[in-house]
């Protein structure tokens, strides 16, 4: 299968992996008590962060290596097997650390955390297999693995707390069993090879993964680390509350990542002499889209909080603020494309970790006090700083290609929109009107972008 239909299936598979917990959240959060839900939310976030950190760019590298003329397919299979084995080994090490830590401290084994570590070990095989499946152009198999490892795993967790025991341990046990089944299916779809029998693949895998670890890990923690920080400093309950509305940050980021497939292609295929003009057009489009998506997400906070949480009055204000990550992330995506074009990727090893350290340091006192609003504000500011920091790296080389004034204006508009929405009542009627108004705005922006694209294509 090729063309737009295949691209749509790959996009569907990628989105499904990010919304598995969201689909069952309205039910699970009402079945579990606040502490048990906090443990579930924190465990799933931990899984997502550590899996991305462990994979460290290898899934994308596997797909790219597949098309190399020099033994590409064997190297891709070897790299997939390396990822599966490394993830399993690290998952077992993490699980052993959890057990050893509980024995040293004399407390009961934290089974949700232990099961999360085991799931991490199994998900490496799934991610690696999906990279090969994408290279082989097997989108249906790709989507099947997404459905099993995300939607299926979370539905199994929901069934466990509904029909067995309403506890985080029951949820994570069922979740881990389905992830294990998904790993088995992955190994059937993409049979493993012994990686060290493929010449040079071990060294190649490590040379790709190790330099990207600091950036990849820091970016994931900027995205979802607030839940872990709250869990460590304030406990499972505030962490679970923050995690319940984190989708208002993750949703816009997921959409922007999908849109970046088109933006990156337009930039990468541009000739050097045409890059400044194309860059300004793409950056303008990305900033407008990011602002529109962010404002729509902020507008959906009231209605979404009523559906997703049992505490909408307390959490809707947090949900309104979280989409402020959108505009900074949109700038970050475009700038990092340019960073790759200009071969300045070494800067990624320290810029993202430095921004993470600064934001985490600022958030610590508020997280310790359980101040979710302040933590959300800091997270939004962190992505503004991230985008600007990368822009400074390429600013002199791409002088005149960045709509800086537009970025500042859109940032101000989104902040004002959040301020205007704040005093409005948290009801389904008011929330629906807010979403409808923002939807009209998004439609108008979309029509403008489409018109601008056509003018540029015919100009």
Short mmCIF file of C-alpha atoms in Angstrom, two decimals:
data_model
loop_
_atom_site.label_atom_id
_atom_site.label_comp_id
_atom_site.label_asym_id
_atom_site.label_seq_id
_atom_site.Cartn_x
_atom_site.Cartn_y
_atom_site.Cartn_z
CA UNK A 1 0.00 0.00 0.00
CA UNK A 2 1.41 3.39 -1.00
CA UNK A 3 0.41 7.02 -1.34
CA UNK A 4 -1.92 9.12 0.86
CA UNK A 5 -3.81 6.07 2.17
CA UNK A 6 -0.64 4.52 3.58
CA UNK A 7 0.49 7.86 5.01
CA UNK A 8 -2.89 8.20 6.72
CA UNK A 9 -2.55 4.74 8.26
CA UNK A 10 0.93 5.53 9.59
CA UNK A 11 -0.39 8.78 11.05
CA UNK A 12 -3.31 6.89 12.62
CA UNK A 13 -0.93 4.36 14.15
CA UNK A 14 1.27 7.09 15.59
CA UNK A 15 -1.71 8.96 17.06
CA UNK A 16 -3.21 5.78 18.55
CA UNK A 17 -0.01 5.13 20.50
CA UNK A 18 -0.37 8.51 22.15
CA UNK A 19 -4.06 8.36 23.09
CA UNK A 20 -4.47 4.85 24.54
CA UNK A 21 -4.69 6.05 28.13
CA UNK A 22 -6.87 9.01 27.14
CA UNK A 23 -9.58 6.71 25.76
CA UNK A 24 -10.07 4.91 29.05
CA UNK A 25 -9.25 7.79 31.39
CA UNK A 26 -12.84 9.09 31.86
CA UNK A 27 -13.79 5.65 33.20
CA UNK A 28 -10.62 4.60 35.07
CA UNK A 29 -10.29 7.88 36.94
CA UNK A 30 -13.76 7.35 38.39
CA UNK A 31 -13.22 3.68 39.28
CA UNK A 32 -9.89 4.15 41.07
CA UNK A 33 -9.38 6.33 44.09
CA UNK A 34 -7.11 9.38 43.76
CA UNK A 35 -3.96 7.60 44.96
CA UNK A 36 -4.42 4.52 42.76
CA UNK A 37 -5.16 6.66 39.71
CA UNK A 38 -2.04 8.70 40.47
CA UNK A 39 0.01 5.51 40.49
CA UNK A 40 -1.45 4.42 37.14
CA UNK A 41 -0.89 7.84 35.53
CA UNK A 42 2.66 8.10 36.87
CA UNK A 43 3.50 4.55 35.75
CA UNK A 44 2.24 5.10 32.20
CA UNK A 45 4.15 8.39 31.92
CA UNK A 46 7.28 6.64 33.22
CA UNK A 47 6.86 3.95 30.56
CA UNK A 48 6.50 6.52 27.78
CA UNK A 49 9.49 8.59 28.91
CA UNK A 50 11.88 5.68 29.45
CA UNK A 51 10.91 3.83 26.27
CA UNK A 52 11.63 6.89 24.15
CA UNK A 53 14.85 7.48 26.08
CA UNK A 54 16.02 3.87 25.64
CA UNK A 55 15.19 3.83 21.92
CA UNK A 56 17.22 7.07 21.52
CA UNK A 57 16.46 7.69 17.85
CA UNK A 58 16.97 4.07 16.73
CA UNK A 59 13.45 3.56 15.26
CA UNK A 60 13.99 6.41 12.79
CA UNK A 61 17.53 5.18 12.06
CA UNK A 62 16.21 1.64 11.38
CA UNK A 63 13.82 2.97 8.74
CA UNK A 64 16.56 5.11 7.17
CA UNK A 65 19.17 2.32 7.16
CA UNK A 66 16.73 -0.06 5.44
CA UNK A 67 17.09 1.91 2.20
CA UNK A 68 20.90 2.00 2.21
CA UNK A 69 22.42 0.23 -0.77
CA UNK A 70 25.15 -1.32 1.39
CA UNK A 71 23.48 -4.25 3.15
CA UNK A 72 20.71 -1.95 4.40
CA UNK A 73 18.04 -4.54 5.08
CA UNK A 74 20.30 -6.83 7.11
CA UNK A 75 21.58 -3.86 9.10
CA UNK A 76 18.01 -2.67 9.77
CA UNK A 77 17.01 -6.13 11.05
CA UNK A 78 20.14 -6.28 13.19
CA UNK A 79 19.45 -2.83 14.62
CA UNK A 80 15.84 -3.83 15.39
CA UNK A 81 17.08 -6.90 17.26
CA UNK A 82 19.67 -4.80 19.10
CA UNK A 83 16.94 -2.40 20.24
CA UNK A 84 14.69 -5.25 21.39
CA UNK A 85 17.49 -6.92 23.34
CA UNK A 86 18.79 -3.67 24.87
CA UNK A 87 15.30 -2.61 25.99
CA UNK A 88 14.61 -6.02 27.54
CA UNK A 89 17.94 -6.00 29.36
CA UNK A 90 17.44 -2.47 30.69
CA UNK A 91 13.85 -3.24 31.69
CA UNK A 92 15.02 -6.24 33.72
CA UNK A 93 17.78 -4.16 35.30
CA UNK A 94 15.29 -1.42 36.23
CA UNK A 95 12.89 -4.04 37.66
CA UNK A 96 15.72 -5.57 39.67
CA UNK A 97 16.60 -2.12 40.98
CA UNK A 98 13.01 -1.59 42.13
CA UNK A 99 13.00 -4.90 44.02
CA UNK A 100 16.44 -4.29 45.54
CA UNK A 101 15.47 -0.77 46.60
CA UNK A 102 12.32 -1.99 48.34
CA UNK A 103 14.28 -4.67 50.21
CA UNK A 104 16.92 -2.20 51.35
CA UNK A 105 14.31 0.29 52.55
CA UNK A 106 12.19 -2.42 54.14
CA UNK A 107 8.98 -1.43 52.30
CA UNK A 108 6.61 -3.54 50.26
CA UNK A 109 7.55 -4.06 46.62
CA UNK A 110 5.85 -1.28 44.57
CA UNK A 111 4.22 -3.60 42.06
CA UNK A 112 2.92 -0.88 39.69
CA UNK A 113 6.45 0.48 39.29
CA UNK A 114 7.91 -3.02 38.88
CA UNK A 115 5.35 -3.89 36.20
CA UNK A 116 6.04 -0.60 34.43
CA UNK A 117 9.73 -1.49 34.21
CA UNK A 118 8.88 -4.89 32.72
CA UNK A 119 6.61 -3.24 30.15
CA UNK A 120 9.47 -0.95 29.15
CA UNK A 121 11.59 -4.01 28.44
CA UNK A 122 8.92 -5.46 26.14
CA UNK A 123 8.09 -2.29 24.19
CA UNK A 124 11.53 -2.10 22.56
CA UNK A 125 10.66 -5.06 20.32
CA UNK A 126 7.44 -3.33 19.25
CA UNK A 127 9.09 0.01 18.39
CA UNK A 128 11.86 -1.70 16.44
CA UNK A 129 9.39 -3.88 14.53
CA UNK A 130 7.28 -0.84 13.64
CA UNK A 131 10.35 0.86 12.17
CA UNK A 132 10.99 -2.14 9.92
CA UNK A 133 7.31 -2.41 8.99
CA UNK A 134 7.30 1.23 7.92
CA UNK A 135 10.36 0.64 5.75
CA UNK A 136 8.68 -2.44 4.24
CA UNK A 137 5.54 -0.34 3.63
CA UNK A 138 3.24 -2.56 5.73
CA UNK A 139 0.97 0.07 7.30
CA UNK A 140 -1.77 -2.34 8.41
CA UNK A 141 0.68 -4.38 10.49
CA UNK A 142 2.10 -1.11 11.86
CA UNK A 143 -1.37 -0.03 13.02
CA UNK A 144 -2.11 -3.47 14.52
CA UNK A 145 0.95 -3.20 16.76
CA UNK A 146 -0.10 0.32 17.77
CA UNK A 147 -3.57 -0.88 18.69
CA UNK A 148 -2.26 -3.79 20.77
CA UNK A 149 0.48 -1.92 22.62
CA UNK A 150 -1.56 1.18 23.43
CA UNK A 151 -5.33 0.88 23.12
CA UNK A 152 -5.40 -2.86 23.83
CA UNK A 153 -3.09 -2.60 26.83
CA UNK A 154 -5.05 0.24 28.41
CA UNK A 155 -8.41 -1.44 27.72
CA UNK A 156 -7.09 -4.56 29.45
CA UNK A 157 -6.12 -2.40 32.41
CA UNK A 158 -9.62 -0.90 32.52
CA UNK A 159 -11.21 -4.36 32.39
CA UNK A 160 -8.99 -5.50 35.26
CA UNK A 161 -10.07 -2.68 37.58
CA UNK A 162 -13.73 -3.04 36.57
CA UNK A 163 -14.03 -6.82 36.95
CA UNK A 164 -11.16 -7.79 39.26
CA UNK A 165 -9.69 -5.30 41.74
CA UNK A 166 -9.78 -1.48 41.51
CA UNK A 167 -6.05 -1.02 42.03
CA UNK A 168 -3.03 0.22 40.13
CA UNK A 169 -1.44 -3.22 40.46
CA UNK A 170 -4.38 -4.90 38.72
CA UNK A 171 -4.30 -2.26 35.97
CA UNK A 172 -0.56 -2.60 35.34
CA UNK A 173 -0.68 -6.40 35.47
CA UNK A 174 -3.24 -6.56 32.67
CA UNK A 175 -1.45 -3.77 30.81
CA UNK A 176 1.87 -5.62 30.93
CA UNK A 177 0.33 -8.91 29.78
CA UNK A 178 -1.08 -7.29 26.64
CA UNK A 179 2.19 -5.47 25.97
CA UNK A 180 3.90 -8.87 26.22
CA UNK A 181 1.44 -10.26 23.67
CA UNK A 182 2.19 -7.28 21.42
CA UNK A 183 5.92 -7.98 21.69
CA UNK A 184 5.29 -11.60 20.67
CA UNK A 185 3.27 -10.45 17.64
CA UNK A 186 6.06 -8.02 16.75
CA UNK A 187 8.63 -10.81 16.74
CA UNK A 188 6.38 -12.88 14.45
CA UNK A 189 5.85 -9.97 12.05
CA UNK A 190 9.55 -9.06 12.05
CA UNK A 191 11.62 -12.13 13.00
CA UNK A 192 14.71 -11.17 15.00
CA UNK A 193 18.30 -11.88 14.04
CA UNK A 194 21.40 -12.10 16.20
CA UNK A 195 22.67 -8.50 15.98
CA UNK A 196 26.36 -9.25 16.43
CA UNK A 197 26.23 -11.53 13.39
CA UNK A 198 25.47 -8.50 11.21
CA UNK A 199 28.80 -6.84 10.63
CA UNK A 200 29.19 -3.46 12.32
CA UNK A 201 25.56 -3.13 13.44
CA UNK A 202 26.33 -3.10 17.17
CA UNK A 203 28.81 -0.26 16.76
CA UNK A 204 26.49 1.58 14.37
CA UNK A 205 23.54 1.29 16.75
CA UNK A 206 25.53 2.64 19.68
CA UNK A 207 27.00 5.48 17.59
CA UNK A 208 23.45 6.60 16.70
CA UNK A 209 21.86 6.14 20.10
CA UNK A 210 24.44 7.50 22.53
CA UNK A 211 24.79 11.08 21.17
CA UNK A 212 21.00 11.51 21.06
CA UNK A 213 20.36 10.30 24.60
CA UNK A 214 20.71 13.69 26.35
CA UNK A 215 18.43 15.51 23.90
CA UNK A 216 15.84 12.73 23.64
CA UNK A 217 15.62 12.21 27.37
CA UNK A 218 15.47 15.92 28.15
CA UNK A 219 12.74 16.53 25.56
CA UNK A 220 10.58 13.73 26.96
CA UNK A 221 11.03 15.08 30.48
CA UNK A 222 10.13 18.58 29.34
CA UNK A 223 6.96 17.09 27.88
CA UNK A 224 5.87 14.71 30.65
CA UNK A 225 8.37 15.07 33.48
CA UNK A 226 6.11 17.36 35.53
CA UNK A 227 4.05 14.32 36.52
CA UNK A 228 7.16 12.55 37.78
CA UNK A 229 8.35 15.66 39.63
CA UNK A 230 4.99 16.05 41.36
CA UNK A 231 4.94 12.35 42.24
CA UNK A 232 8.39 12.63 43.83
CA UNK A 233 7.74 15.85 45.75
CA UNK A 234 4.00 15.87 46.48
CA UNK A 235 2.83 12.30 46.07
CA UNK A 236 0.65 10.28 43.74
CA UNK A 237 -2.54 12.33 44.13
CA UNK A 238 -1.36 15.69 42.69
CA UNK A 239 0.69 13.79 40.09
CA UNK A 240 -2.44 11.95 39.01
CA UNK A 241 -4.43 15.19 38.85
CA UNK A 242 -1.81 16.82 36.65
CA UNK A 243 -1.57 13.69 34.51
CA UNK A 244 -5.34 13.71 34.05
CA UNK A 245 -5.17 17.00 32.10
CA UNK A 246 -1.70 16.57 30.56
CA UNK A 247 -3.42 15.61 27.30
CA UNK A 248 -4.05 19.34 26.80
CA UNK A 249 -0.29 19.65 26.28
CA UNK A 250 0.34 16.28 24.64
CA UNK A 251 -2.54 16.61 22.16
CA UNK A 252 -1.21 19.78 20.49
CA UNK A 253 2.33 18.36 20.45
CA UNK A 254 1.10 15.17 18.75
CA UNK A 255 -0.72 17.14 16.06
CA UNK A 256 2.30 19.36 15.46
CA UNK A 257 4.58 16.35 15.14
CA UNK A 258 2.25 14.99 12.48
CA UNK A 259 2.21 18.32 10.60
CA UNK A 260 6.00 18.50 10.82
CA UNK A 261 6.22 15.59 8.38
CA UNK A 262 5.12 17.99 5.64
CA UNK A 263 7.08 20.98 6.94
CA UNK A 264 10.35 19.06 7.19
CA UNK A 265 9.95 17.67 3.67
CA UNK A 266 9.46 21.13 2.18
CA UNK A 267 12.55 22.41 3.96
CA UNK A 268 14.79 19.42 3.27
CA UNK A 269 14.06 19.35 -0.46
CA UNK A 270 14.65 23.08 -0.96
CA UNK A 271 17.74 24.21 -2.84
CA UNK A 272 20.20 26.30 -0.83
CA UNK A 273 19.41 29.50 -2.73
CA UNK A 274 15.66 29.09 -2.19
CA UNK A 275 15.83 28.00 1.45
CA UNK A 276 15.46 31.50 3.00
CA UNK A 277 12.17 32.15 1.17
CA UNK A 278 10.81 28.66 1.81
CA UNK A 279 11.90 28.82 5.44
CA UNK A 280 10.03 32.06 6.07
CA UNK A 281 6.88 30.65 4.45
CA UNK A 282 7.07 27.38 6.39
CA UNK A 283 7.87 29.13 9.67
CA UNK A 284 4.91 31.48 9.21
CA UNK A 285 2.60 28.56 8.45
CA UNK A 286 3.89 26.55 11.43
CA UNK A 287 3.51 29.43 13.89
CA UNK A 288 -0.04 30.19 12.76
CA UNK A 289 -1.00 26.53 12.95
CA UNK A 290 0.65 26.14 16.38
CA UNK A 291 -1.17 29.16 17.78
CA UNK A 292 -4.51 28.05 16.37
CA UNK A 293 -4.12 24.52 17.75
CA UNK A 294 -3.02 25.87 21.13
CA UNK A 295 -5.91 28.31 21.42
CA UNK A 296 -8.38 25.60 20.40
CA UNK A 297 -6.96 23.30 23.09
CA UNK A 298 -7.20 26.04 25.74
CA UNK A 299 -10.78 26.67 24.69
CA UNK A 300 -11.59 22.97 25.09
CA UNK A 301 -10.33 22.93 28.68
CA UNK A 302 -13.70 23.35 30.37
CA UNK A 303 -15.57 20.70 28.38
CA UNK A 304 -12.58 18.37 28.35
CA UNK A 305 -12.00 18.60 32.09
CA UNK A 306 -15.64 17.74 32.79
CA UNK A 307 -15.33 14.61 30.64
CA UNK A 308 -11.84 13.53 31.65
CA UNK A 309 -11.70 14.31 35.37
CA UNK A 310 -13.92 14.21 38.45
CA UNK A 311 -12.55 17.62 39.54
CA UNK A 312 -13.21 19.94 36.59
CA UNK A 313 -13.43 23.14 38.65
CA UNK A 314 -9.94 22.54 40.07
CA UNK A 315 -8.27 21.17 36.95
CA UNK A 316 -9.81 23.22 34.12
CA UNK A 317 -7.55 26.22 34.95
CA UNK A 318 -4.51 23.95 34.66
CA UNK A 319 -5.84 22.51 31.39
CA UNK A 320 -6.24 26.03 29.93
CA UNK A 321 -2.58 26.86 30.60
CA UNK A 322 -0.96 23.65 29.35
CA UNK A 323 -1.59 24.34 25.60
CA UNK A 324 0.79 27.30 25.89
CA UNK A 325 3.47 24.73 25.02
CA UNK A 326 2.13 24.69 21.45
CA UNK A 327 3.66 27.84 19.96
CA UNK A 328 7.12 27.29 21.42
CA UNK A 329 7.08 23.69 20.24
CA UNK A 330 6.05 24.73 16.74
CA UNK A 331 9.07 27.06 16.57
CA UNK A 332 11.28 24.30 18.00
CA UNK A 333 10.20 21.86 15.26
CA UNK A 334 10.99 24.25 12.41
CA UNK A 335 14.29 25.37 13.91
CA UNK A 336 15.48 21.81 14.52
CA UNK A 337 14.82 21.00 10.85
CA UNK A 338 17.16 23.85 10.02
CA UNK A 339 19.65 22.61 12.61
CA UNK A 340 19.82 19.32 10.70
CA UNK A 341 20.12 21.10 7.35
CA UNK A 342 23.00 23.24 8.63
CA UNK A 343 24.62 20.27 10.40
CA UNK A 344 24.53 21.92 13.82
CA UNK A 345 23.09 18.88 15.61
CA UNK A 346 25.87 18.83 18.22
CA UNK A 347 24.12 21.77 19.89
CA UNK A 348 21.17 19.48 20.66
CA UNK A 349 23.27 17.53 23.17
CA UNK A 350 23.36 20.46 25.58
CA UNK A 351 20.60 22.97 24.68
CA UNK A 352 17.63 20.74 25.52
CA UNK A 353 19.18 19.40 28.76
CA UNK A 354 20.05 22.95 29.88
CA UNK A 355 16.46 24.12 29.28
CA UNK A 356 15.22 21.07 31.21
CA UNK A 357 17.49 21.83 34.17
CA UNK A 358 16.37 25.47 34.24
CA UNK A 359 12.68 24.60 34.08
CA UNK A 360 12.91 21.77 36.60
CA UNK A 361 14.78 24.04 39.03
CA UNK A 362 12.10 26.69 38.67
CA UNK A 363 9.31 24.13 39.17
CA UNK A 364 10.71 22.34 42.24
CA UNK A 365 9.32 24.67 44.96
CA UNK A 366 5.90 24.80 43.29
CA UNK A 367 5.80 21.03 42.74
CA UNK A 368 6.72 20.50 46.39
CA UNK A 369 3.77 22.71 47.36
CA UNK A 370 1.43 20.89 44.94
CA UNK A 371 0.81 24.11 42.98
CA UNK A 372 -0.39 22.65 39.67
CA UNK A 373 -1.12 26.04 38.08
CA UNK A 374 2.43 27.27 38.62
CA UNK A 375 3.90 24.00 37.33
CA UNK A 376 1.75 24.29 34.18
CA UNK A 377 2.89 27.89 33.63
CA UNK A 378 6.53 26.85 33.93
CA UNK A 379 6.00 24.02 31.47
CA UNK A 380 4.51 26.43 28.94
CA UNK A 381 7.37 28.88 29.46
CA UNK A 382 9.87 26.04 29.05
CA UNK A 383 8.78 25.38 25.49
CA UNK A 384 8.91 29.08 24.62
CA UNK A 385 12.50 29.13 25.89
CA UNK A 386 13.31 25.89 24.05
CA UNK A 387 12.14 27.27 20.71
CA UNK A 388 13.94 30.58 21.17
CA UNK A 389 17.15 28.88 22.34
CA UNK A 390 17.36 26.81 19.15
CA UNK A 391 16.45 29.85 17.06
CA UNK A 392 19.47 31.65 18.48
CA UNK A 393 21.69 28.82 17.19
CA UNK A 394 20.64 29.40 13.56
CA UNK A 395 19.62 33.07 13.68
CA UNK A 396 22.77 34.55 12.12
CA UNK A 397 22.98 31.87 9.41
CA UNK A 398 19.34 32.33 8.40
CA UNK A 399 19.04 36.06 8.96
CA UNK A 400 15.75 37.54 7.72
CA UNK A 401 13.99 34.18 7.40
CA UNK A 402 12.16 34.23 10.72
CA UNK A 403 8.84 36.02 11.44
CA UNK A 404 9.95 37.09 14.92
CA UNK A 405 7.26 39.74 15.25
CA UNK A 406 4.56 37.20 14.38
CA UNK A 407 5.89 34.81 17.04
CA UNK A 408 5.72 37.52 19.72
CA UNK A 409 2.25 38.60 18.60
CA UNK A 410 0.85 35.06 18.60
CA UNK A 411 2.35 34.37 22.03
CA UNK A 412 0.64 37.48 23.40
CA UNK A 413 -2.67 36.52 21.76
CA UNK A 414 -2.61 33.05 23.31
CA UNK A 415 -1.79 34.40 26.77
CA UNK A 416 -4.62 36.93 26.47
CA UNK A 417 -6.97 34.17 25.30
CA UNK A 418 -6.16 32.12 28.40
CA UNK A 419 -6.77 35.18 30.59
CA UNK A 420 -10.14 35.82 28.90
CA UNK A 421 -11.20 32.19 29.29
CA UNK A 422 -10.18 31.97 32.96
CA UNK A 423 -13.24 33.62 34.60
CA UNK A 424 -15.75 31.73 32.43
CA UNK A 425 -17.82 29.01 34.16
CA UNK A 426 -16.74 25.38 33.91
CA UNK A 427 -19.90 23.94 32.39
CA UNK A 428 -20.60 21.85 29.32
CA UNK A 429 -22.62 24.68 27.72
CA UNK A 430 -19.94 27.31 28.27
CA UNK A 431 -17.23 24.86 27.25
CA UNK A 432 -19.05 23.95 24.06
CA UNK A 433 -19.44 27.61 23.11
CA UNK A 434 -15.75 28.19 23.75
CA UNK A 435 -14.76 25.24 21.55
CA UNK A 436 -17.13 26.38 18.79
CA UNK A 437 -15.69 29.90 18.81
CA UNK A 438 -12.13 28.62 18.70
CA UNK A 439 -13.11 26.14 15.98
CA UNK A 440 -14.27 28.99 13.76
CA UNK A 441 -10.91 30.67 14.36
CA UNK A 442 -9.06 27.50 13.44
CA UNK A 443 -11.14 27.15 10.26
CA UNK A 444 -10.36 30.71 9.21
CA UNK A 445 -6.66 30.18 9.81
CA UNK A 446 -6.78 26.95 7.82
CA UNK A 447 -8.47 28.67 4.89
CA UNK A 448 -5.87 31.43 5.03
CA UNK A 449 -3.00 28.93 5.01
CA UNK A 450 -4.53 27.04 2.10
CA UNK A 451 -4.93 30.25 0.13
CA UNK A 452 -1.39 31.33 0.95
CA UNK A 453 -0.01 27.95 -0.14
CA UNK A 454 -1.83 28.16 -3.48
CA UNK A 455 -0.56 31.69 -4.08
CA UNK A 456 3.01 30.61 -3.37
CA UNK A 457 2.69 27.58 -5.64
CA UNK A 458 1.37 29.69 -8.54
CA UNK A 459 3.67 32.60 -7.80
#
